[in-house]
Coordinates of N, CA and C and ligand atoms in Angstrom, one line a residue:
X1 N 4.8 -5.5 9.5 CA 5.2 -4.2 8.9 C 4.9 -3.1 9.9
X2 N 5.8 -2.1 9.8 CA 5.7 -1.0 10.8 C 5.4 0.3 10.1
X3 N 4.5 1.1 10.7 CA 4.1 2.4 10.1 C 3.8 3.3 11.2
X4 N 3.9 4.6 11.0 CA 3.5 5.6 12.0 C 2.0 6.0 11.9
X5 N 1.5 6.5 12.9 CA 0.1 6.9 12.9 C -0.1 8.0 11.8
X6 N 0.8 8.9 11.7 CA 0.7 10.0 10.7 C 0.7 9.4 9.3
X7 N 1.5 8.4 9.1 CA 1.6 7.8 7.7 C 0.3 7.1 7.4
X8 N -0.3 6.4 8.4 CA -1.5 5.7 8.2 C -2.6 6.8 7.9
X9 N -2.6 7.9 8.6 CA -3.6 8.9 8.4 C -3.5 9.5 7.0
X10 N -2.2 9.6 6.5 CA -2.0 10.1 5.1 C -2.7 9.2 4.1
X11 N -2.6 7.9 4.3 CA -3.2 6.9 3.4 C -4.7 7.0 3.5
X12 N -5.2 7.2 4.8 CA -6.7 7.3 4.9 C -7.2 8.6 4.2
X13 N -6.5 9.7 4.3 CA -6.9 10.9 3.7 C -6.9 10.7 2.2
X14 N -5.9 10.0 1.6 CA -5.9 9.7 0.2 C -7.1 8.9 -0.2
X15 N -7.4 7.9 0.6 CA -8.5 7.0 0.3 C -9.9 7.7 0.4
X16 N -10.0 8.7 1.2 CA -11.2 9.5 1.3 C -11.4 10.4 0.1
X17 N -10.2 10.9 -0.4 CA -10.2 11.8 -1.5 C -10.7 11.1 -2.8
X18 N -10.2 9.9 -3.0 CA -10.5 9.2 -4.2 C -11.8 8.5 -4.2
X19 N -12.4 8.3 -3.1 CA -13.7 7.6 -3.0 C -14.7 8.2 -3.9
X20 N -15.5 7.5 -4.7 CA -15.7 6.0 -4.6 C -14.8 5.2 -5.4
X21 N -13.7 5.8 -5.9 CA -12.7 5.1 -6.7 C -11.6 4.6 -5.7
X22 N -10.8 3.7 -6.2 CA -9.7 3.2 -5.3 C -8.6 4.3 -5.4
X23 N -7.8 4.3 -4.3 CA -6.6 5.1 -4.3 C -5.5 4.1 -4.3
X24 N -4.3 4.5 -4.7 CA -3.1 3.6 -4.7 C -1.9 4.4 -4.4
X25 N -0.8 3.8 -4.0 CA 0.4 4.5 -3.7 C 1.5 3.5 -3.2
X26 N 2.6 4.1 -3.0 CA 3.8 3.3 -2.6 C 4.2 3.5 -1.2
X27 N 4.8 2.4 -0.6 CA 5.4 2.5 0.7 C 6.9 2.3 0.6
X28 N 7.6 3.4 0.9 CA 9.1 3.4 0.8 C 9.6 3.1 2.2
X29 N 10.6 2.2 2.2 CA 11.2 1.9 3.5 C 12.3 0.9 3.4
X30 N 12.5 0.1 4.4 CA 13.5 -0.8 4.5 C 13.0 -2.2 5.0
X31 N 13.4 -3.2 4.3 CA 12.9 -4.6 4.7 C 13.6 -5.0 6.0
X32 N 14.9 -4.6 6.2 CA 15.7 -5.0 7.3 C 15.1 -4.7 8.6
X33 N 14.4 -3.6 8.7 CA 13.8 -3.2 10.0 C 12.5 -3.9 10.3
X34 N 12.2 -5.0 9.7 CA 10.9 -5.6 9.8 C 9.9 -4.9 9.0
X35 N 10.3 -4.3 7.9 CA 9.3 -3.7 7.0 C 8.9 -2.3 7.6
X36 N 9.9 -1.5 7.8 CA 9.6 -0.1 8.4 C 9.3 0.8 7.2
X37 N 8.1 1.4 7.2 CA 7.7 2.4 6.2 C 8.3 3.7 6.6
X38 N 9.1 4.3 5.7 CA 9.7 5.6 6.0 C 9.0 6.7 5.3
X39 N 8.3 6.4 4.2 CA 7.7 7.4 3.5 C 6.5 6.8 2.7
X40 N 5.4 7.5 2.7 CA 4.2 7.1 2.0 C 4.1 8.0 0.8
X41 N 4.0 7.4 -0.4 CA 3.9 8.2 -1.6 C 2.6 7.9 -2.4
X42 N 1.6 8.8 -2.3 CA 0.4 8.7 -3.0 C 0.7 8.6 -4.5
X43 N 0.0 7.8 -5.3 CA 0.2 7.7 -6.7 C -1.1 8.0 -7.4
X44 N -1.0 8.1 -8.7 CA -2.2 8.3 -9.6 C -2.8 7.0 -9.9
X45 N -4.1 6.9 -9.7 CA -4.8 5.7 -10.2 C -5.3 6.0 -11.6
X46 N -4.7 5.4 -12.6 CA -5.1 5.6 -14.0 C -6.5 5.1 -14.3
X47 N -7.0 4.1 -13.5 CA -8.3 3.5 -13.8 C -9.4 4.3 -13.1
X48 N -10.2 5.0 -14.0 CA -11.3 5.8 -13.5 C -12.6 5.3 -14.1
X49 N -12.6 4.1 -14.6 CA -13.8 3.5 -15.2 C -14.5 2.6 -14.2
X50 N -13.7 1.8 -13.4 CA -14.3 0.9 -12.5 C -13.9 1.3 -11.1
X51 N -14.7 1.1 -10.1 CA -14.4 1.5 -8.7 C -13.7 0.3 -8.0
X52 N -13.4 -0.7 -8.7 CA -12.8 -1.9 -8.0 C -11.4 -2.2 -8.7
X53 N -10.8 -1.2 -9.2 CA -9.5 -1.5 -9.9 C -8.6 -0.3 -9.6
X54 N -7.3 -0.6 -9.6 CA -6.3 0.5 -9.6 C -5.2 0.1 -10.6
X55 N -4.6 1.2 -11.2 CA -3.6 1.0 -12.2 C -2.6 2.1 -12.0
X56 N -1.3 1.7 -11.7 CA -0.3 2.7 -11.6 C 0.1 3.2 -12.9
X57 N 0.6 4.5 -12.8 CA 1.2 5.1 -14.0 C 2.6 4.7 -14.1
X58 N 3.0 4.0 -15.2 CA 4.4 3.4 -15.3 C 5.5 4.5 -15.1
X59 N 5.3 5.6 -15.7 CA 6.3 6.7 -15.7 C 6.5 7.2 -14.2
X60 N 5.3 7.3 -13.5 CA 5.4 7.8 -12.2 C 6.0 6.7 -11.3
X61 N 5.8 5.5 -11.5 CA 6.4 4.4 -10.8 C 7.9 4.4 -10.9
X62 N 8.3 4.6 -12.1 CA 9.8 4.6 -12.3 C 10.4 5.8 -11.6
X63 N 9.7 6.9 -11.6 CA 10.2 8.1 -10.9 C 10.3 7.8 -9.4
X64 N 9.3 7.2 -8.8 CA 9.4 6.9 -7.4 C 10.5 5.9 -7.1
X65 N 10.6 4.9 -8.0 CA 11.7 3.9 -7.8 C 13.1 4.6 -7.8
X66 N 13.3 5.5 -8.7 CA 14.5 6.2 -8.8 C 14.8 7.1 -7.6
X67 N 13.8 7.7 -7.1 CA 13.9 8.5 -5.9 C 14.2 7.7 -4.7
X68 N 13.6 6.5 -4.6 CA 13.8 5.6 -3.5 C 15.3 5.1 -3.6
X69 N 15.8 4.8 -4.7 CA 17.2 4.4 -4.9 C 18.1 5.4 -4.4
X70 N 17.8 6.7 -4.8 CA 18.7 7.8 -4.4 C 18.7 8.0 -2.8
X71 N 17.6 7.7 -2.2 CA 17.5 7.8 -0.8 C 17.9 6.6 0.0
X72 N 18.3 5.5 -0.8 CA 18.8 4.3 -0.1 C 17.6 3.5 0.5
X73 N 16.4 3.7 -0.2 CA 15.2 3.0 0.3 C 14.7 2.0 -0.8
X74 N 13.9 1.1 -0.4 CA 13.2 0.2 -1.3 C 11.7 0.6 -1.3
X75 N 11.1 0.2 -2.4 CA 9.6 0.2 -2.4 C 9.3 -1.1 -1.7
X76 N 8.9 -1.1 -0.4 CA 8.7 -2.3 0.3 C 7.2 -2.7 0.2
X77 N 6.4 -1.8 -0.3 CA 5.0 -2.2 -0.5 C 4.2 -1.2 -1.3
X78 N 3.0 -1.6 -1.5 CA 2.0 -0.7 -2.2 C 0.8 -0.7 -1.3
X79 N 0.0 0.4 -1.5 CA -1.3 0.4 -0.8 C -2.4 0.7 -1.8
X80 N -3.5 0.3 -1.5 CA -4.7 0.7 -2.2 C -5.9 0.6 -1.4
X81 N -7.0 1.2 -1.8 CA -8.3 1.1 -1.0 C -9.3 0.2 -1.7
X82 N -10.2 -0.3 -0.9 CA -11.3 -1.0 -1.3 C -12.6 -0.3 -0.9
X83 N -13.1 0.5 -1.9 CA -14.4 1.3 -1.6 C -15.5 0.3 -1.3
X84 N -16.2 0.4 -0.2 CA -17.3 -0.5 0.2 C -17.1 -1.9 0.0
X85 N -15.9 -2.3 0.4 CA -15.5 -3.7 0.2 C -14.5 -4.1 1.3
X86 N -14.5 -5.3 1.9 CA -13.5 -5.6 2.9 C -12.1 -5.5 2.4
X87 N -11.1 -5.4 3.4 CA -9.7 -5.3 3.0 C -9.1 -6.6 2.7
X88 N -9.7 -7.3 1.8 CA -9.2 -8.7 1.5 C -8.8 -8.7 0.0
X89 N -7.7 -9.3 -0.3 CA -7.2 -9.2 -1.7 C -8.2 -9.8 -2.7
X90 N -8.4 -9.2 -3.8 CA -9.2 -9.7 -4.9 C -8.3 -10.6 -5.7
X91 N -8.9 -11.3 -6.7 CA -8.2 -12.1 -7.6 C -7.2 -11.2 -8.4
X92 N -7.6 -10.0 -8.8 CA -6.8 -9.1 -9.5 C -5.6 -8.7 -8.7
X93 N -5.8 -8.5 -7.4 CA -4.7 -8.2 -6.5 C -3.7 -9.3 -6.4
X94 N -4.2 -10.5 -6.4 CA -3.4 -11.7 -6.3 C -2.5 -11.8 -7.6
X95 N -3.1 -11.5 -8.7 CA -2.3 -11.6 -10.0 C -1.3 -10.5 -10.1
X96 N -1.5 -9.4 -9.4 CA -0.5 -8.3 -9.6 C 0.5 -8.2 -8.5
X97 N 0.4 -9.1 -7.5 CA 1.3 -9.0 -6.4 C 2.7 -9.4 -6.7
X98 N 3.7 -8.9 -6.0 CA 5.1 -9.3 -6.1 C 5.5 -10.0 -4.8
X99 N 6.4 -10.9 -5.0 CA 7.0 -11.6 -3.8 C 7.7 -10.6 -2.9
X100 N 7.5 -10.8 -1.6 CA 8.2 -10.0 -0.6 C 7.5 -8.6 -0.3
X101 N 6.8 -8.1 -1.3 CA 6.2 -6.8 -1.1 C 5.0 -6.9 -0.2
X102 N 4.9 -5.8 0.7 CA 3.7 -5.7 1.5 C 2.6 -5.1 0.7
X103 N 1.4 -5.6 1.0 CA 0.2 -5.2 0.3 C -0.8 -4.6 1.3
X104 N -0.8 -3.3 1.4 CA -1.7 -2.7 2.4 C -3.1 -2.4 1.7
X105 N -4.1 -2.9 2.3 CA -5.4 -2.6 1.8 C -6.3 -1.9 2.9
X106 N -6.8 -0.8 2.5 CA -7.7 -0.1 3.5 C -9.1 -0.2 2.9
X107 N -10.0 -0.6 3.8 CA -11.4 -0.7 3.4 C -12.1 0.7 3.7
X108 N -12.9 1.2 2.8 CA -13.5 2.5 2.9 C -15.0 2.3 2.8
X109 N -15.8 2.7 3.8 CA -17.2 2.6 3.7 C -17.8 3.9 3.7
X110 N -18.6 4.3 2.6 CA -19.2 5.6 2.5 C -18.2 6.7 2.8
X111 N -17.0 6.6 2.1 CA -15.9 7.6 2.2 C -15.2 7.6 3.5
X112 N -15.6 6.7 4.5 CA -14.9 6.7 5.7 C -14.0 5.5 5.8
X113 N -12.7 5.6 6.0 CA -11.8 4.5 6.1 C -12.1 3.7 7.4
X114 N -12.3 2.4 7.2 CA -12.7 1.6 8.4 C -11.6 0.8 9.0
X115 N -11.1 -0.1 8.2 CA -10.0 -0.9 8.7 C -8.9 -1.3 7.7
X116 N -7.8 -1.7 8.1 CA -6.7 -1.9 7.3 C -6.1 -3.3 7.5
X117 N -5.7 -3.9 6.4 CA -5.0 -5.2 6.5 C -3.8 -5.2 5.7
X118 N -2.8 -5.9 6.2 CA -1.5 -6.0 5.4 C -1.4 -7.5 5.0
X119 N -1.0 -7.6 3.7 CA -0.9 -9.0 3.2 C 0.5 -9.1 2.5
X120 N 0.9 -10.4 2.4 CA 2.1 -10.7 1.7 C 2.0 -12.0 1.0
X121 N 2.5 -12.2 -0.2 CA 2.4 -13.5 -0.8 C 3.2 -14.5 0.0
X122 N 2.5 -15.6 0.3 CA 3.1 -16.7 1.1 C 4.2 -17.4 0.3
X123 N 3.9 -17.7 -0.9 CA 4.9 -18.2 -1.9 C 4.3 -18.0 -3.3
X124 N 5.3 -17.8 -4.2 CA 4.9 -17.3 -5.5 C 4.1 -18.4 -6.3
X125 N 4.5 -19.6 -6.1 CA 3.9 -20.7 -6.9 C 2.4 -20.8 -6.6
X126 N 2.1 -20.7 -5.3 CA 0.7 -20.9 -4.8 C -0.2 -19.7 -5.0
X127 N 0.4 -18.5 -5.2 CA -0.3 -17.3 -5.3 C -1.3 -17.2 -4.2
X128 N -0.8 -17.3 -3.0 CA -1.6 -17.3 -1.8 C -1.1 -16.2 -0.9
X129 N -2.1 -15.4 -0.3 CA -1.7 -14.3 0.6 C -1.7 -14.8 2.0
X130 N -0.8 -14.2 2.8 CA -1.0 -14.4 4.3 C -1.0 -13.1 4.9
X131 N -1.7 -13.0 6.0 CA -1.9 -11.7 6.7 C -0.6 -11.4 7.5
X132 N -0.3 -10.1 7.5 CA 0.9 -9.6 8.2 C 0.5 -8.7 9.3
X133 N 1.1 -8.8 10.5 CA 0.7 -7.9 11.6 C 1.2 -6.5 11.3
X134 N 0.4 -5.5 11.7 CA 0.7 -4.1 11.5 C 1.0 -3.5 12.8
X135 N 2.2 -3.0 12.9 CA 2.7 -2.4 14.1 C 2.8 -0.8 14.0
X136 N 2.1 -0.1 14.8 CA 2.2 1.3 14.8 C 3.4 1.8 15.6
X137 N 4.3 2.4 15.0 CA 5.5 2.8 15.7 C 5.6 4.3 15.9
X138 N 6.5 4.7 16.8 CA 6.7 6.1 17.1 C 7.4 6.8 16.0
X139 N 7.2 8.1 15.9 CA 7.8 8.9 14.9 C 9.4 8.8 15.0
X140 N 9.8 8.6 16.2 CA 11.3 8.6 16.5 C 12.0 7.4 15.8
X141 N 11.2 6.3 15.5 CA 11.7 5.2 14.7 C 12.3 5.6 13.4
X142 N 11.7 6.6 12.8 CA 12.0 7.1 11.5 C 13.3 7.9 11.5
X143 N 13.7 8.4 12.6 CA 14.9 9.2 12.7 C 16.2 8.4 12.8
X144 N 16.0 7.1 13.0 CA 17.2 6.2 13.0 C 17.7 6.0 11.6
X145 N 19.0 5.9 11.3 CA 19.5 5.7 10.0 C 19.0 4.3 9.5
X146 N 18.7 4.2 8.2 CA 18.4 2.9 7.6 C 19.5 1.9 7.9
X147 N 19.2 0.7 8.3 CA 20.2 -0.3 8.6 C 20.7 -1.0 7.3
Ligands
ZN1 ZN1 -7.7 -4.7 -4.3

């Protein structure tokens, strides 16, 4: 998956803001370009009871999906943070994952984002995640038309 430094910082800022709760959001882009993120969309985490859960707002998700459609983009992934926990998918993450979608998890320790991992379901039947390499790309990549 490819992302710019500025987009990654946007996610880190969001993760800091919501600490000690998880942040969550959408990664809009194109699968054809090797999973190029063209836009980061912070979302509302409806779950404010536990610090190890996130729950998207259905209405907000539909809105983002419709805006992505209009822009000729896909929701290629979602991101969320793990406050004081490694960036490894939980059982809950496993259960909520979709095939093909990138799953970005940022680990936050005492409100400081530490490291990021990208995951993708290896196959739906097994419900098993595999790590995906994260490539930091130049801003200029985003100026090319979606293929
Ligand atoms: Zn998680």
